[in-house]
XYZ file of C-alpha atoms in Angstrom:
697
model
C 32.593 23.053 2.261
C 29.980 25.917 2.238
C 26.829 24.253 1.204
C 23.140 25.308 0.430
C 20.220 23.031 0.774
C 16.842 23.507 -1.312
C 14.281 20.956 0.199
C 10.918 20.320 -1.438
C 8.151 19.232 0.640
C 4.603 17.812 -0.372
C 1.929 16.244 1.772
C -1.654 16.273 0.566
C -2.940 17.251 3.963
C 0.130 19.628 4.584
C 1.320 17.496 7.579
C 5.069 17.336 8.426
C 5.663 13.698 9.764
C 8.332 12.802 12.006
C 10.281 11.069 9.359
C 10.727 14.664 7.818
C 11.908 16.141 11.100
C 14.495 13.410 11.651
C 15.854 13.730 8.021
C 16.233 17.550 8.269
C 17.784 17.237 11.790
C 20.119 14.684 10.346
C 21.157 16.743 7.507
C 21.225 20.098 9.336
C 24.806 19.945 10.244
C 26.050 19.840 6.625
C 24.114 22.892 5.400
C 24.930 26.459 5.885
C 21.505 27.426 4.790
C 18.403 25.581 4.116
C 15.594 26.978 1.915
C 12.315 24.870 2.153
C 9.720 24.960 -0.645
C 6.322 23.544 0.021
C 3.926 22.384 -2.999
C 0.436 22.739 -1.828
C -0.620 22.842 1.736
C 1.253 23.291 4.936
C -0.557 23.237 8.417
C 0.318 25.645 11.083
C 1.899 22.830 13.198
C 3.827 21.682 10.061
C 5.058 25.207 9.581
C 6.408 25.326 13.188
C 8.160 21.987 12.732
C 9.874 23.093 9.629
C 10.799 26.570 11.102
C 13.059 24.820 13.341
C 15.315 24.132 10.509
C 14.858 27.073 8.239
C 13.749 30.695 8.132
C 13.301 30.589 4.524
C 9.867 28.534 3.962
C 7.894 29.277 0.857
C 4.321 27.630 0.235
C 3.341 27.655 -3.262
C 0.633 26.345 -5.566
C 1.242 22.490 -6.235
C 2.026 22.754 -9.892
C 5.059 21.709 -11.763
C 6.215 18.910 -9.244
C 9.450 19.149 -7.449
C 11.512 20.393 -10.441
C 9.587 23.565 -10.644
C 9.974 24.121 -7.036
C 13.802 23.760 -7.407
C 13.574 26.392 -10.235
C 11.700 28.803 -8.517
C 13.891 28.597 -5.240
C 17.075 29.355 -7.473
C 15.694 31.870 -9.847
C 13.106 33.781 -7.648
C 13.278 32.923 -3.832
C 16.993 33.345 -3.709
C 18.175 34.402 -7.073
C 21.384 33.217 -8.862
C 23.639 35.632 -7.065
C 22.785 34.179 -3.696
C 22.984 30.677 -4.820
C 26.463 31.141 -6.442
C 27.860 32.341 -3.019
C 27.975 28.611 -2.149
C 30.398 25.900 -3.022
C 27.577 23.318 -3.360
C 23.808 23.353 -3.793
C 21.884 20.164 -2.538
C 18.729 19.825 -4.114
C 16.607 17.157 -2.248
C 13.024 16.208 -1.578
C 10.713 14.278 1.055
C 10.210 11.117 -0.992
C 12.588 9.052 0.869
C 13.006 7.512 4.406
C 16.495 7.954 6.117
C 19.218 8.287 7.032
C 19.933 5.010 8.130
C 23.657 5.839 8.416
C 25.178 9.207 9.068
C 25.196 11.626 6.586
C 28.739 12.262 7.403
C 29.737 9.208 5.406
C 27.977 10.666 2.294
C 29.602 14.046 2.513
C 32.866 12.930 3.405
C 33.269 10.420 0.548
C 31.713 12.757 -2.130
C 33.747 15.734 -0.862
C 36.821 13.586 -1.700
C 35.336 12.357 -5.177
C 36.376 14.525 -8.180
C 33.166 15.521 -9.956
C 31.192 18.618 -10.753
C 27.829 17.126 -9.500
C 26.837 14.170 -7.757
C 23.785 12.087 -6.306
C 23.032 9.296 -3.945
C 21.872 6.945 -6.637
C 21.853 6.534 -10.468
C 20.118 4.830 -13.307
C 22.163 3.172 -15.824
C 21.318 3.531 -19.544
C 18.139 1.637 -20.212
C 15.582 0.771 -22.714
C 12.473 2.888 -22.070
C 10.326 -0.007 -20.904
C 7.867 2.354 -18.933
C 6.705 3.785 -22.067
C 7.205 0.568 -24.228
C 9.505 2.129 -26.613
C 12.804 1.092 -28.238
C 14.362 4.356 -27.028
C 17.486 3.895 -25.140
C 17.711 6.321 -22.151
C 21.045 7.769 -21.113
C 22.427 7.079 -17.566
C 21.206 9.578 -15.144
C 21.399 10.689 -11.448
C 18.158 10.305 -9.538
C 17.011 13.804 -8.802
C 15.606 13.138 -5.265
C 18.949 13.890 -3.746
C 21.567 15.685 -5.990
C 24.451 18.129 -5.347
C 25.810 20.697 -7.698
C 29.154 22.265 -7.196
C 30.293 25.915 -7.935
C 31.426 25.131 -11.474
C 28.346 23.985 -12.351
C 26.195 26.645 -10.449
C 27.947 29.445 -12.044
C 27.746 28.091 -15.596
C 25.544 29.368 -18.445
C 24.409 25.837 -19.086
C 23.024 25.268 -15.618
C 21.360 28.872 -15.490
C 19.888 28.668 -18.836
C 18.338 25.469 -18.342
C 16.725 26.515 -15.247
C 15.750 29.978 -16.455
C 13.963 28.305 -19.516
C 12.605 25.556 -17.518
C 8.779 25.271 -17.023
C 7.143 22.198 -15.990
C 3.883 24.086 -14.667
C 1.892 22.242 -17.435
C 3.264 18.670 -16.981
C 1.243 15.893 -16.060
C 2.591 13.321 -13.756
C 4.132 10.947 -16.433
C 6.145 14.082 -17.763
C 8.206 14.136 -14.499
C 10.795 11.789 -15.791
C 11.589 14.289 -18.627
C 13.697 16.229 -16.346
C 15.552 13.613 -14.459
C 16.144 11.282 -17.431
C 17.960 13.928 -19.523
C 19.160 16.505 -17.113
C 22.526 14.318 -16.228
C 23.362 13.955 -20.044
C 22.575 17.822 -20.455
C 25.189 18.692 -18.033
C 27.468 15.904 -19.328
C 27.233 17.380 -22.880
C 28.063 20.790 -21.243
C 31.445 19.392 -20.275
C 30.708 18.581 -16.613
C 31.601 15.213 -14.816
C 29.348 13.345 -12.397
C 29.369 10.644 -9.906
C 26.970 8.649 -7.524
C 27.634 7.654 -3.855
C 26.087 4.270 -4.392
C 27.466 2.476 -7.472
C 26.237 -0.931 -7.426
C 27.679 -2.078 -10.654
C 27.101 -5.749 -9.964
C 23.303 -5.138 -10.817
C 24.192 -3.379 -14.249
C 23.821 -5.042 -17.504
C 25.995 -4.444 -20.661
C 22.954 -4.296 -22.514
C 20.370 -1.510 -21.888
C 17.451 -4.039 -21.968
C 18.803 -5.610 -18.597
C 18.924 -2.358 -16.572
C 16.393 -1.271 -14.089
C 15.971 1.146 -11.464
C 17.898 -0.211 -8.567
C 16.289 1.427 -5.549
C 12.837 -0.272 -6.678
C 14.111 -3.764 -6.793
C 17.311 -4.069 -4.754
C 16.801 -1.586 -1.980
C 17.868 -4.163 0.529
C 21.028 -4.855 -0.939
C 21.860 -1.250 -1.543
C 21.277 -0.512 2.035
C 23.102 -3.869 3.277
C 26.086 -3.912 0.926
C 26.444 -0.381 -0.217
C 25.390 1.624 2.942
C 22.664 3.389 0.997
C 21.321 5.813 3.765
C 17.695 5.998 2.388
C 14.803 4.212 0.967
C 12.159 5.583 -1.320
C 8.787 5.890 0.166
C 6.833 4.575 -2.941
C 8.478 1.153 -2.390
C 6.278 0.520 0.602
C 2.841 0.517 -1.478
C 4.058 -1.068 -4.977
C 4.472 -4.670 -5.559
C 6.525 -4.690 -8.701
C 5.749 -8.012 -10.379
C 4.390 -7.248 -13.715
C 7.093 -4.924 -15.232
C 10.215 -5.738 -17.147
C 12.302 -6.054 -14.029
C 9.535 -7.592 -11.693
C 10.519 -9.953 -8.981
C 8.495 -11.729 -6.390
C 8.298 -8.654 -4.059
C 10.625 -9.913 -1.516
C 12.894 -6.896 -1.548
C 11.107 -4.084 0.468
C 10.235 -6.383 3.426
C 13.824 -7.508 3.598
C 15.027 -4.099 3.537
C 12.636 -2.969 6.341
C 13.817 -5.970 8.634
C 17.273 -5.017 7.903
C 16.787 -1.287 8.771
C 14.952 -2.487 12.060
C 17.636 -4.898 13.174
C 20.911 -3.594 12.022
C 20.692 0.311 12.012
C 19.555 2.875 14.614
C 16.609 4.194 12.731
C 13.373 3.966 14.331
C 11.180 2.221 11.886
C 7.958 3.783 13.502
C 8.858 6.831 11.483
C 8.308 4.793 8.364
C 5.048 3.081 9.822
C 3.567 6.437 10.899
C 3.776 7.805 7.617
C 2.689 5.000 5.376
C -0.348 4.139 7.743
C -1.432 7.600 7.496
C -1.225 8.091 3.814
C -1.606 4.747 1.987
C -4.167 1.890 1.581
C -3.583 -0.807 4.052
C -4.144 -3.476 1.326
C -1.348 -1.982 -0.716
C 0.985 -1.924 2.287
C 0.080 -5.637 3.133
C 0.744 -6.580 -0.414
C 3.991 -4.761 -0.680
C 5.440 -5.968 2.474
C 3.725 -9.476 1.924
C 2.284 -9.340 5.487
C 1.000 -12.840 5.350
C 2.458 -14.637 8.504
C 2.738 -18.341 8.511
C 3.343 -19.752 11.927
C 4.088 -23.480 13.015
C 1.525 -25.175 15.152
C 3.441 -28.090 16.743
C 6.034 -26.154 18.667
C 6.223 -22.657 20.208
C 8.993 -20.594 18.342
C 9.503 -17.990 21.186
C 7.250 -17.844 24.362
C 5.532 -14.412 24.577
C 6.189 -12.055 27.428
C 4.873 -13.276 30.942
C 1.989 -10.666 31.085
C 0.695 -11.617 27.467
C -1.629 -14.447 28.812
C -2.979 -12.362 31.664
C -3.965 -9.812 29.148
C -5.342 -12.044 26.539
C -9.013 -13.151 26.090
C -10.574 -15.436 23.573
C -14.208 -14.934 22.922
C -16.312 -17.417 21.033
C -19.792 -17.178 19.761
C -21.482 -20.527 19.416
C -25.055 -20.900 18.130
C -25.293 -24.174 16.226
C -25.583 -26.987 18.530
C -24.357 -29.641 15.844
C -21.116 -27.712 15.589
C -20.412 -27.476 19.435
C -18.212 -30.559 19.787
C -15.954 -29.449 17.028
C -15.730 -25.969 18.469
C -15.044 -27.087 22.101
C -12.174 -29.287 20.820
C -10.463 -26.029 19.458
C -11.320 -24.179 22.536
C -9.519 -26.860 24.757
C -6.396 -25.850 23.308
C -6.288 -22.445 24.763
C -3.660 -22.271 27.629
C -5.504 -22.192 30.928
C -3.922 -18.914 31.821
C -5.853 -17.277 29.012
C -9.468 -16.208 29.880
C -12.165 -17.853 27.591
C -15.605 -16.269 27.387
C -18.280 -18.134 25.356
C -21.552 -16.464 24.179
C -24.413 -18.202 23.003
C -28.031 -17.174 22.281
C -29.171 -20.806 22.489
C -30.225 -22.046 25.945
C -29.565 -25.819 25.013
C -25.956 -24.791 23.902
C -25.701 -22.703 27.166
C -26.858 -25.777 29.296
C -24.369 -28.086 27.777
C -21.635 -25.701 28.057
C -22.208 -25.161 31.673
C -22.059 -28.825 32.402
C -18.880 -29.180 30.642
C -17.421 -26.189 32.302
C -17.645 -27.848 35.529
C -14.858 -29.990 34.618
C -11.147 -29.062 35.906
C -10.009 -28.705 32.541
C -12.219 -25.648 31.766
C -11.417 -23.705 34.823
C -10.478 -20.721 32.589
C -13.912 -20.654 30.914
C -16.730 -18.163 31.653
C -19.915 -18.757 29.982
C -21.503 -15.437 28.674
C -25.385 -16.192 28.643
C -26.437 -13.711 26.096
C -30.118 -14.707 26.436
C -29.992 -13.826 30.316
C -29.296 -10.265 29.630
C -32.957 -9.590 29.336
C -35.940 -9.973 27.074
C -35.094 -7.190 24.729
C -32.122 -9.324 23.493
C -33.907 -12.681 23.148
C -35.566 -11.564 19.999
C -32.452 -10.261 18.310
C -29.580 -12.598 18.651
C -31.430 -15.790 17.503
C -32.515 -14.204 14.354
C -29.153 -12.638 13.166
C -27.463 -14.611 10.581
C -23.874 -13.542 9.690
C -24.307 -10.391 11.729
C -25.173 -12.350 14.813
C -21.722 -12.500 16.378
C -21.059 -8.886 15.907
C -23.683 -8.028 18.546
C -21.902 -10.249 21.035
C -18.606 -8.867 20.460
C -19.505 -5.214 19.975
C -22.274 -4.930 22.394
C -22.276 -7.617 24.953
C -18.542 -7.767 25.207
C -17.602 -4.218 24.767
C -16.817 -3.476 28.511
C -15.144 -6.900 28.876
C -12.574 -6.083 26.214
C -11.252 -3.080 28.153
C -9.529 -5.274 30.524
C -7.529 -7.045 27.872
C -4.595 -6.099 25.527
C -5.251 -8.816 22.925
C -8.426 -10.600 22.009
C -9.148 -13.426 19.766
C -12.457 -13.561 18.351
C -14.031 -16.820 16.963
C -17.656 -17.933 16.055
C -19.325 -21.036 14.367
C -20.698 -21.124 10.862
C -23.923 -22.675 9.490
C -22.640 -25.676 7.421
C -25.747 -27.247 6.217
C -27.572 -25.710 3.228
C -30.341 -26.578 0.837
C -28.726 -25.095 -2.031
C -24.954 -26.231 -1.609
C -22.918 -28.961 -0.567
C -22.000 -29.326 3.218
C -18.366 -29.225 2.242
C -18.335 -25.640 1.349
C -19.222 -24.453 4.681
C -17.354 -27.122 6.553
C -14.084 -25.936 4.726
C -14.855 -22.277 5.450
C -15.364 -23.104 9.081
C -12.124 -25.215 8.909
C -10.199 -22.160 7.676
C -11.450 -19.704 10.345
C -10.729 -22.029 13.414
C -7.437 -23.825 12.098
C -5.804 -20.384 11.632
C -6.980 -18.804 14.848
C -6.776 -21.771 17.484
C -4.985 -24.587 15.819
C -2.934 -25.563 18.872
C -1.656 -24.259 22.052
C 1.839 -23.873 20.543
C 0.002 -21.898 17.562
C -1.548 -19.496 20.059
C 1.824 -18.958 21.712
C 3.313 -18.125 18.393
C 0.434 -15.683 17.468
C 0.954 -13.952 20.936
C 4.600 -13.764 20.301
C 4.158 -12.210 17.025
C 2.138 -9.303 18.466
C 4.789 -8.974 21.401
C 7.597 -8.724 18.871
C 5.754 -6.435 16.323
C 4.442 -3.299 18.396
C 2.769 -1.920 15.218
C 0.908 -5.159 14.390
C -2.690 -4.592 15.116
C -5.037 -7.064 13.368
C -4.616 -10.679 12.105
C -7.311 -12.538 9.996
C -7.380 -15.822 8.501
C -6.893 -16.077 4.651
C -10.029 -15.455 2.785
C -11.617 -18.575 1.424
C -10.851 -19.325 -2.297
C -12.801 -22.621 -2.790
C -16.040 -23.289 -4.425
C -18.038 -20.104 -5.010
C -15.556 -18.033 -3.124
C -13.078 -18.308 -6.042
C -15.265 -15.731 -7.962
C -14.889 -13.230 -5.252
C -11.022 -13.063 -5.767
C -10.339 -9.405 -6.471
C -13.933 -8.380 -5.654
C -13.789 -8.759 -2.035
C -15.909 -5.538 -1.560
C -18.616 -7.278 -3.350
C -21.602 -4.628 -2.828
C -20.103 -3.429 0.348
C -17.757 -0.626 -0.676
C -20.364 2.278 0.105
C -21.609 1.040 3.152
C -17.919 0.428 4.455
C -17.101 3.908 3.724
C -20.167 5.337 5.400
C -19.352 3.169 8.419
C -15.909 4.370 8.338
C -17.248 8.068 8.255
C -19.529 7.414 11.095
C -16.705 5.944 13.299
C -14.320 8.759 12.405
C -11.761 6.568 10.470
C -10.066 8.504 7.882
C -7.892 6.090 5.782
C -6.949 5.532 2.212
C -10.111 3.459 0.975
C -10.458 2.603 -2.712
C -13.027 0.788 -4.418
C -10.344 -0.738 -6.857
C -8.350 -1.889 -4.008
C -10.056 -4.872 -2.510
C -10.384 -5.443 1.375
C -8.577 -8.715 2.699
C -10.338 -9.377 5.987
C -13.558 -11.333 5.832
C -15.360 -13.544 8.229
C -15.437 -11.854 11.578
C -12.600 -14.156 12.825
C -9.481 -12.826 14.016
C -6.635 -11.901 16.552
C -6.043 -8.321 17.299
C -4.917 -5.764 19.821
C -8.009 -4.295 21.614
C -6.748 -0.764 20.955
C -7.071 -1.547 17.170
C -10.767 -1.996 17.833
C -11.084 1.465 19.529
C -13.099 3.131 16.853
C -15.606 0.253 16.961
C -15.674 0.133 20.769
C -16.135 3.863 21.139
C -19.014 3.902 19.009
C -21.716 2.229 21.062
C -23.404 0.095 18.607
C -27.145 -0.862 19.162
C -28.959 -3.951 18.203
C -31.091 -1.743 15.890
C -28.135 -0.715 13.953
C -27.261 -4.373 13.441
C -30.647 -5.650 12.502
C -32.485 -2.930 10.507
C -31.895 -4.905 7.424
C -31.670 -8.464 6.264
C -28.143 -9.752 6.978
C -28.169 -12.144 4.373
C -27.898 -9.280 1.590
C -24.853 -8.315 0.255
C -24.310 -4.754 1.340
C -25.866 -4.872 4.635
C -24.472 -3.096 7.675
C -22.881 -6.261 9.255
C -20.974 -6.888 6.101
C -19.454 -3.482 6.317
C -18.236 -4.288 9.904
C -16.730 -7.387 8.622
C -14.469 -5.443 6.215
C -13.566 -2.509 8.287
C -11.216 -4.072 11.080
C -7.916 -3.315 9.252
C -8.911 0.061 8.542
C -9.976 0.766 12.121
C -6.498 -0.667 13.138
C -4.742 1.692 10.652
C -6.498 4.544 12.052
C -4.997 3.867 15.386
C -1.448 3.496 13.919
C -1.578 -0.259 13.532
C -0.922 -2.514 10.454
C -2.743 -5.717 9.605
C -2.069 -8.907 7.944
C -3.052 -12.718 7.266
C -2.079 -15.423 9.576
C -2.216 -19.121 8.981
C -0.702 -22.342 10.351
C 2.021 -24.043 8.241
C -0.379 -26.956 7.365
C -2.947 -24.638 6.076
C -0.314 -22.535 4.203
C 0.752 -25.559 2.320
C -2.785 -26.191 1.331
C -3.448 -22.675 0.320
C -0.341 -22.551 -1.846
C -1.231 -25.829 -3.715
C -4.768 -24.620 -4.134
C -3.683 -21.232 -5.543
C -1.205 -22.814 -8.037
C -3.825 -25.278 -9.117
C -6.408 -22.386 -9.859
C -3.826 -20.212 -11.405
C -2.652 -23.078 -13.838
C -6.214 -23.785 -14.785
C -6.990 -20.152 -15.656
C -3.693 -19.745 -17.694
C -4.391 -23.136 -19.499
C -7.647 -21.662 -20.605
C -6.342 -18.448 -21.805
C -3.389 -20.065 -23.780
C -6.142 -21.454 -26.144
C -6.459 -18.132 -27.596
C -3.262 -16.182 -26.824
C 0.278 -16.400 -26.008
C 1.423 -15.814 -22.570
C 4.933 -14.971 -21.598
C 4.511 -12.852 -18.364
C 1.877 -10.994 -16.292
C 1.509 -8.161 -18.690
C 0.891 -10.431 -21.813
C -2.238 -11.938 -20.178
C -3.916 -8.628 -20.813
C -2.364 -7.636 -24.016
C -4.466 -9.939 -26.366
C -7.803 -8.454 -24.954
C -6.867 -4.928 -25.796
C -5.654 -6.072 -29.395
C -9.019 -7.766 -29.873
C -10.877 -4.814 -28.747
C -9.174 -2.726 -31.417
C -9.960 -5.101 -34.326
C -12.516 -3.568 -36.877
C -12.450 -0.223 -35.083
C -12.175 2.638 -37.505
C -10.717 5.049 -35.042
C -8.962 4.301 -31.907
C -8.305 6.890 -29.122
C -6.580 6.206 -25.742
C -7.936 8.276 -22.872
C -4.788 9.026 -20.723
C -1.438 10.707 -22.237
C 0.578 9.286 -19.311
C 2.989 6.273 -18.899
C 0.203 3.694 -19.270
C -1.360 5.550 -22.219
C 1.953 5.804 -24.166
C 2.867 2.173 -23.388
C -0.444 1.084 -24.606
C 0.008 3.141 -27.986
C 3.417 1.407 -28.524
C 1.967 -1.908 -27.933
C -0.587 -1.263 -30.493
C 1.805 0.242 -32.923
C 3.980 -2.961 -32.672
C 0.900 -4.810 -33.843
C 0.214 -2.623 -36.835
C -2.605 -0.666 -34.906
C -2.309 3.058 -35.114
C -4.420 5.173 -32.792
C -5.884 8.517 -33.768
C -4.643 10.259 -30.557
C -4.877 10.580 -26.847
C -7.633 12.066 -24.891
C -7.207 13.935 -21.591
C -9.889 15.607 -19.443
C -10.859 19.220 -19.976
C -9.360 20.410 -16.907
C -5.749 18.987 -17.970
C -3.025 21.172 -19.005
C -3.306 21.775 -22.777
C -0.635 19.859 -24.818
C -0.504 19.478 -28.437
C 0.988 15.861 -28.797
C 2.578 12.916 -27.072
C 4.474 9.936 -28.602
C 4.025 11.472 -31.868
C 0.258 11.666 -31.733
C -2.252 14.351 -31.068
C -3.742 15.185 -27.548
C -7.520 16.122 -27.562
C -9.400 17.232 -24.762
C -12.518 15.224 -24.102
C -14.915 18.057 -25.526
C -12.816 18.456 -28.431
C -12.750 14.988 -30.010
C -12.970 15.515 -33.782
C -14.742 12.057 -34.492
C -18.361 10.922 -34.277
C -19.223 8.872 -31.188
C -20.265 5.958 -33.299
C -17.066 5.691 -35.158
C -14.527 5.583 -32.320
C -13.277 3.154 -29.704
C -11.767 4.379 -26.365
C -9.073 2.634 -24.577
C -9.035 3.877 -20.909
C -5.232 3.822 -19.942
C -5.430 5.688 -16.474
C -3.334 4.151 -13.566
C -4.819 5.678 -10.511
C -8.338 4.348 -9.446
C -9.623 7.565 -8.437
C -8.568 9.286 -11.653
C -10.090 6.418 -13.699
C -13.662 6.481 -11.868
C -13.529 10.205 -12.860
C -12.747 9.259 -16.448
C -15.463 6.868 -16.725
C -17.915 9.313 -15.423
C -16.771 11.811 -17.808
C -17.282 9.356 -20.728
C -20.755 8.585 -19.594
C -21.837 12.335 -19.267
C -20.642 12.928 -22.771
C -22.319 9.795 -24.030
C -19.584 7.697 -24.935
C -20.336 4.017 -24.449
C -17.771 2.083 -26.505
C -14.656 1.868 -24.478
C -12.248 -0.616 -23.100
C -10.635 -0.492 -19.412
C -7.105 -1.599 -19.099
């Protein structure tokens, strides 16, 4: 079959990653001609890589999304006469990884399937739960990979649709307008369609029970139906709070299956998502929380692992010495141990202990012996004190090793708080790094078996006052962490609305993951030019930046804990959640995650004369329908002044911010903008215009 391919590519930096090259190389044998349309940027290197597959590459302004690129390719870059020379036109984009199975299986099956157009996957008829309406959407092929045969390509219906089509002024939430109705449009014109993957077992007879299968059962589609691709967005979205929400197990299962049961190199996936996405989102989507047994080694690490591993312990509290040494004794004797201390009495005691045969792998690193210039620095450091030992005193030492475990003691006594708070914090740090010899072996095996794993931290503390920090892990440390990242040359997807997850300066990691920190050449002046007790201090930025440093080197990060602690953590989390929900139920009905927030927005609207929703996308429309179902009718939507001009959405007018026809004192504004960067911009715009009465979803 003579086949035309139209491939739409978008990358915010214009970089063509290896997964794109693999995709095009895999599909090239099934295309007689490939046209590539790039929305936005394309680097010279990227152009060179794409040129290996096509001599027709167009870089256009990033407007109108993929659908507009498809339209221009057919109507302008090629023209209908050229398009209609082919028996089939395949329209596909770069929003998926694959193929995991040969494309020959797809094309062979579909060539023998009698239909006028087809796709890889489809969405059964469903209630429009994205926008919170009762509208029933028709079945549709999902347009990231669709093929149209000559009968369709030469039809007036197909050409008229695309000739009239213009998505230039669309916002992101409008994209579905093409996908959701194009299949039915062609069906109504008399054409038949089919899908390569037809997982009927997940379809419901009732529209309310249907969902986007590649979001929630990607693993089963790949395993049971040999679906050759997986959508990229799955790797950063944990879908628990939507109509079809689950526990989020699917994508991790899918990744493991691809790795173990196909020839696809999952490094192609890791390289792309680690370059583009926030590490916390990746960790949450793939639930990279590792729970390891401590009473038996599951699989011994490679022989060289011990020889290339070092444990560095910073000890500064004499009354914690015995406790810390009891953990350090559990380290296999073939792993080097260095103990740094700023306290001469601790140093003396450790030297005496290290004369014993059981401590033959231990080396005492007497920080105070480094010279008088350090003597006044290390003793006065509080939380930041251990950072100097690691990144200054031990910097050259670390170059000899592939893996490092870093631990430190913690001040437990406090005049302002019970001893148990600090005691439990330290218990968390040491139990989840050096619980036992078997546990240490299991941590090393985990690194050996996962070449992209770079950094593991104990879970953040959630007891006592730490509970109030859940979801606010940045504290006042976002700006200083971003500033530190810039200083270190770390370019990853930071977001003030997506919390960091590594706190406490206790961890296991690959030494390569620390490269940006080790290459910087920290000085004691940097570590001590401000009080370390103050939230927002330099040392607190270092404490939070490790996963981002690892990400910049091509590694992912996660949480590690032993089985006993995981049981404790799970029990505590359920206890806290149960308590919070019990308190909320006193004033509202709770049925699912979304309902937790619904009562608040309804309460905000009570007594307001004029309600406007800032954001005319999916979140805004869904909110307007929730309000409507509760007999609250908005006056319209607001969009920023630089957004495309639209007249109405969901039956309500759309106003630009500078054109709101109501007095400031008479309106309430609900901010329903999904992306954190856009939300911050919206809040800034409102502040500049003098609007003070608003509610953030």
